[in-house]
PDB file of C-alpha atoms and ligand atoms in Angstrom:
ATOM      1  CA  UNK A   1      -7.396 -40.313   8.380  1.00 68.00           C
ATOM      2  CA  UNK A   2      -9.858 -37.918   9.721  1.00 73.00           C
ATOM      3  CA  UNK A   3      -9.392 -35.602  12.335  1.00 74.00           C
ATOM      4  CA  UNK A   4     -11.008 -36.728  16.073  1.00 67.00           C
ATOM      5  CA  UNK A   5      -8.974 -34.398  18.023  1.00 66.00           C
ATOM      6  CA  UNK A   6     -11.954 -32.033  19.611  1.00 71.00           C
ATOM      7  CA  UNK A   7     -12.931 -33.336  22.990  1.00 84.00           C
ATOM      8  CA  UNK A   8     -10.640 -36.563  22.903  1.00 92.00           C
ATOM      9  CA  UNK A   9      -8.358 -36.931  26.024  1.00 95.00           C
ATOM     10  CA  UNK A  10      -5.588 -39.108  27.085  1.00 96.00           C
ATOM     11  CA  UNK A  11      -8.273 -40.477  30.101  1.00 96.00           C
ATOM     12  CA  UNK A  12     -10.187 -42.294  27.495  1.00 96.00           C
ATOM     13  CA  UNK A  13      -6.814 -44.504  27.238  1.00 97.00           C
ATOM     14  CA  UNK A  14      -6.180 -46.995  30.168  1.00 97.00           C
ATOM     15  CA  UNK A  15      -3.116 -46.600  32.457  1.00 96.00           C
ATOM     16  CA  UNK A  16      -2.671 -50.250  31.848  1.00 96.00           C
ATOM     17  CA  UNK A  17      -2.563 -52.527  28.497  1.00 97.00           C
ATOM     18  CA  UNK A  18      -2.077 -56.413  28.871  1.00 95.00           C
ATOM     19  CA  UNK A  19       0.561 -58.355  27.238  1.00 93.00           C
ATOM     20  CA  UNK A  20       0.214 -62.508  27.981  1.00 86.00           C
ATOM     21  CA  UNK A  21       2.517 -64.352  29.665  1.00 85.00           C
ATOM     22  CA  UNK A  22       1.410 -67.839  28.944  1.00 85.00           C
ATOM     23  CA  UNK A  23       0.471 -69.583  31.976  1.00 86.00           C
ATOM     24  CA  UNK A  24       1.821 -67.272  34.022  1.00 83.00           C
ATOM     25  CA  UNK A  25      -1.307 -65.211  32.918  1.00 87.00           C
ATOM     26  CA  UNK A  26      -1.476 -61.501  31.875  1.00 87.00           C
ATOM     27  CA  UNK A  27       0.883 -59.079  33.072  1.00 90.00           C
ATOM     28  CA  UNK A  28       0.043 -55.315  32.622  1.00 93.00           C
ATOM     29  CA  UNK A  29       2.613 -52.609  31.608  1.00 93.00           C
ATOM     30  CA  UNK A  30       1.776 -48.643  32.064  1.00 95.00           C
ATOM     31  CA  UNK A  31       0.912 -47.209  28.940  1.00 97.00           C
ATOM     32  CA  UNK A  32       0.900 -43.505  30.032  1.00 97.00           C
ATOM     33  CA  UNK A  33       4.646 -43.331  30.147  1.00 96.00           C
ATOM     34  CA  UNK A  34       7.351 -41.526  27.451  1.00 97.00           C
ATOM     35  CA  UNK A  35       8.745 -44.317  25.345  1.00 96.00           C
ATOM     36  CA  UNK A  36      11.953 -42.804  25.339  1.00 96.00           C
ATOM     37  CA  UNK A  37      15.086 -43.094  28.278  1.00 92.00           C
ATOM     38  CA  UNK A  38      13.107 -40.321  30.212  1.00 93.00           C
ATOM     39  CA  UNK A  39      10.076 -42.876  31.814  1.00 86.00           C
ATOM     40  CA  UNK A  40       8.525 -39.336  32.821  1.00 96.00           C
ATOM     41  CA  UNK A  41       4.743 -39.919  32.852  1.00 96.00           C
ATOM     42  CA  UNK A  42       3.488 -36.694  31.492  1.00 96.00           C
ATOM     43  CA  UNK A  43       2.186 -36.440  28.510  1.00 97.00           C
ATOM     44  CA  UNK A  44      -0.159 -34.104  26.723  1.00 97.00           C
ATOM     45  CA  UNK A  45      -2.350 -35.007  23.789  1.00 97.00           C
ATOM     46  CA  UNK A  46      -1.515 -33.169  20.883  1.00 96.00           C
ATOM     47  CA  UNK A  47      -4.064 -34.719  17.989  1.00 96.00           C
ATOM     48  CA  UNK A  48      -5.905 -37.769  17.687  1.00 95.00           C
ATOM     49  CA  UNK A  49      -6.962 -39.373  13.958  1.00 95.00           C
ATOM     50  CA  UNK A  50      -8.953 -42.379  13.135  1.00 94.00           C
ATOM     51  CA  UNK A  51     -10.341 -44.001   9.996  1.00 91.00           C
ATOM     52  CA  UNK A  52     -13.421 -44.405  10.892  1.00 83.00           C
ATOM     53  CA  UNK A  53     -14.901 -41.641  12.826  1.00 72.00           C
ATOM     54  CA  UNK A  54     -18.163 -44.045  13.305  1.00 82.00           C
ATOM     55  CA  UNK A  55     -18.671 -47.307  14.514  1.00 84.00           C
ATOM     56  CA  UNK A  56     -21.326 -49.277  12.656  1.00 84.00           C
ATOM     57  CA  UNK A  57     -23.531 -51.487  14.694  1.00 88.00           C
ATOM     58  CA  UNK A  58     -23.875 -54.494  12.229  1.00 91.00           C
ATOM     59  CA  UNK A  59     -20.403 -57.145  12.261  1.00 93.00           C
ATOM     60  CA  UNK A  60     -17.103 -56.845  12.549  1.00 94.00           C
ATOM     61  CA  UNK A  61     -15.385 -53.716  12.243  1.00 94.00           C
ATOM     62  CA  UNK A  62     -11.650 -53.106  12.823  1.00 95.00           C
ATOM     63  CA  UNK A  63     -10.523 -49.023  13.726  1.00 95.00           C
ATOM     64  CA  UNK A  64      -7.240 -47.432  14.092  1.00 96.00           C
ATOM     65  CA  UNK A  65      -6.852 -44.041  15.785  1.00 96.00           C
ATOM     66  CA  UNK A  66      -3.480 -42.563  16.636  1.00 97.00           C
ATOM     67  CA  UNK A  67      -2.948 -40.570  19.449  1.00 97.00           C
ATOM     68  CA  UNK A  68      -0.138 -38.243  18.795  1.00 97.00           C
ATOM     69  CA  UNK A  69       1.337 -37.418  22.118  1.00 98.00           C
ATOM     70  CA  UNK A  70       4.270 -35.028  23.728  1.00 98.00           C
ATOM     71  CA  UNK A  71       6.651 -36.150  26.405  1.00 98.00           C
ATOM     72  CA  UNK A  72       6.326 -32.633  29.197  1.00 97.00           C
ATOM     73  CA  UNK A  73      10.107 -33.964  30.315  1.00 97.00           C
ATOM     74  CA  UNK A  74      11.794 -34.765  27.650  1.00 97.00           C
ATOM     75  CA  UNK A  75       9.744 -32.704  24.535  1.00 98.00           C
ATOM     76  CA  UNK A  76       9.978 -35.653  21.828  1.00 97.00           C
ATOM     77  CA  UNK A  77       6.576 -36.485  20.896  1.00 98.00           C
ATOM     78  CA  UNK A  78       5.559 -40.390  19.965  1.00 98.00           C
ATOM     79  CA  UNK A  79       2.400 -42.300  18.721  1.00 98.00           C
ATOM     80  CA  UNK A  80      -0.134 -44.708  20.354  1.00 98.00           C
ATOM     81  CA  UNK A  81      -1.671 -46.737  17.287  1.00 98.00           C
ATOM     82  CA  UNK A  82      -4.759 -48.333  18.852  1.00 97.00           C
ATOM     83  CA  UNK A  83      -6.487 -51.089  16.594  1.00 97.00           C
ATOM     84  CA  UNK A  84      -9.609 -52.153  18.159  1.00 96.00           C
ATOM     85  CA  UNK A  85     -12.025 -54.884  16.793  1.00 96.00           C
ATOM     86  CA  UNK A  86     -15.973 -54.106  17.286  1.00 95.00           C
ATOM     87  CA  UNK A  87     -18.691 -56.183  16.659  1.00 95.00           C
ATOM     88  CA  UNK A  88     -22.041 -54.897  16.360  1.00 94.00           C
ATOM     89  CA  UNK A  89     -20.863 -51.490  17.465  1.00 93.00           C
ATOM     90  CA  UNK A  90     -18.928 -53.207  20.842  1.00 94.00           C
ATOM     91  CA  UNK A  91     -15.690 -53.158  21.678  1.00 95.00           C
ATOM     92  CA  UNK A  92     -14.044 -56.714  21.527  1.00 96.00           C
ATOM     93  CA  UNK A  93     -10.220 -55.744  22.445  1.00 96.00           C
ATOM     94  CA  UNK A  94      -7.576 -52.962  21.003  1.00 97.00           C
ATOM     95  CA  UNK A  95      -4.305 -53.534  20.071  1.00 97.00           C
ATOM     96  CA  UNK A  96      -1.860 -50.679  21.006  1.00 98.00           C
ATOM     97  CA  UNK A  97       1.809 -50.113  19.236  1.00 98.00           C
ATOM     98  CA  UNK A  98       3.706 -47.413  19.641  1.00 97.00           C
ATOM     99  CA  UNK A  99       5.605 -45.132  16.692  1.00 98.00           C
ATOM    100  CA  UNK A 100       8.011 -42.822  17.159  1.00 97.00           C
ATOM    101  CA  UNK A 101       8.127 -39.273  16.447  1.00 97.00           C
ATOM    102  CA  UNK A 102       9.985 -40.716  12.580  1.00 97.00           C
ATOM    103  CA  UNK A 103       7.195 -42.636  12.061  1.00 96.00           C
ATOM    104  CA  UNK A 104       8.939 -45.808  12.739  1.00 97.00           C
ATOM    105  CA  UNK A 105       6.865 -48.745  14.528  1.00 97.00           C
ATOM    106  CA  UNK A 106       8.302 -49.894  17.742  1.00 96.00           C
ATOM    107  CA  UNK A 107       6.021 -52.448  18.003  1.00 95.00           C
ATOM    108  CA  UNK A 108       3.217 -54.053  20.054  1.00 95.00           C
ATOM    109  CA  UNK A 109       3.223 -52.724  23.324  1.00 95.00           C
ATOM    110  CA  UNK A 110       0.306 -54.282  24.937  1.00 96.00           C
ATOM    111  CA  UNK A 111      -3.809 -55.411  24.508  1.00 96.00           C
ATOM    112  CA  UNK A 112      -6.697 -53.922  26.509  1.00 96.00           C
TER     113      UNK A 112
HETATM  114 ZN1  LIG B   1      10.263 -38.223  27.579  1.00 66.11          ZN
END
């Protein structure tokens, strides 16, 4: 994993990622929230890594980056794995599960 940290912030992420409900369409859960009991909904960016620091314009492409991130409230600090599938260089969709400061996969939160 390389290091992306400089100049990444937490705005590049959406507030929202989609999970679907069927026919009842997408529903969208707030992904800028602790993922422990606290809910508190600051969070500061502590280091982001990906492995693939560039996107290459020709097929398909899949890139992880994990944002490492600190609750303000509660002081654990968790993971947002985002996978994202490009193709020729653009952005198809980004799958984002969330580890916990172990390590340990929590699972797929949510698709933007
Ligand atoms: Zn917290």
């Amino acid at each position: 994993m390389n290091d992306a940290s400089d100049s990444r912030t937490l705005d590049e992420l959406p507030d929202r990622v989609f999970v679907a409900l069927g026919r009842r369409g997408m529903e969208g859960i707030p992904l800028k929230e602790c993922t422990y009991e606290c809910d508190s909904v600051e969070l500061t960016l502590l280091s982001v890594s990906t492995n693939s620091p560039d996107i290459s314009k020709k097929g398909k492409e899949e890139i992880t980056e994990d944002w490492i991130v600190q609750c303000e409230k509660c002081g654990r600090s968790f993971t947002f794995r985002c996978k994202s599938r490009y193709f020729d260089g653009e952005r198809m969709d980004t799958m984002v599960n969330i580890l916990d400061d172990e390590g340990k996969d929590l699972g797929w939160l949510g698709s933007y």
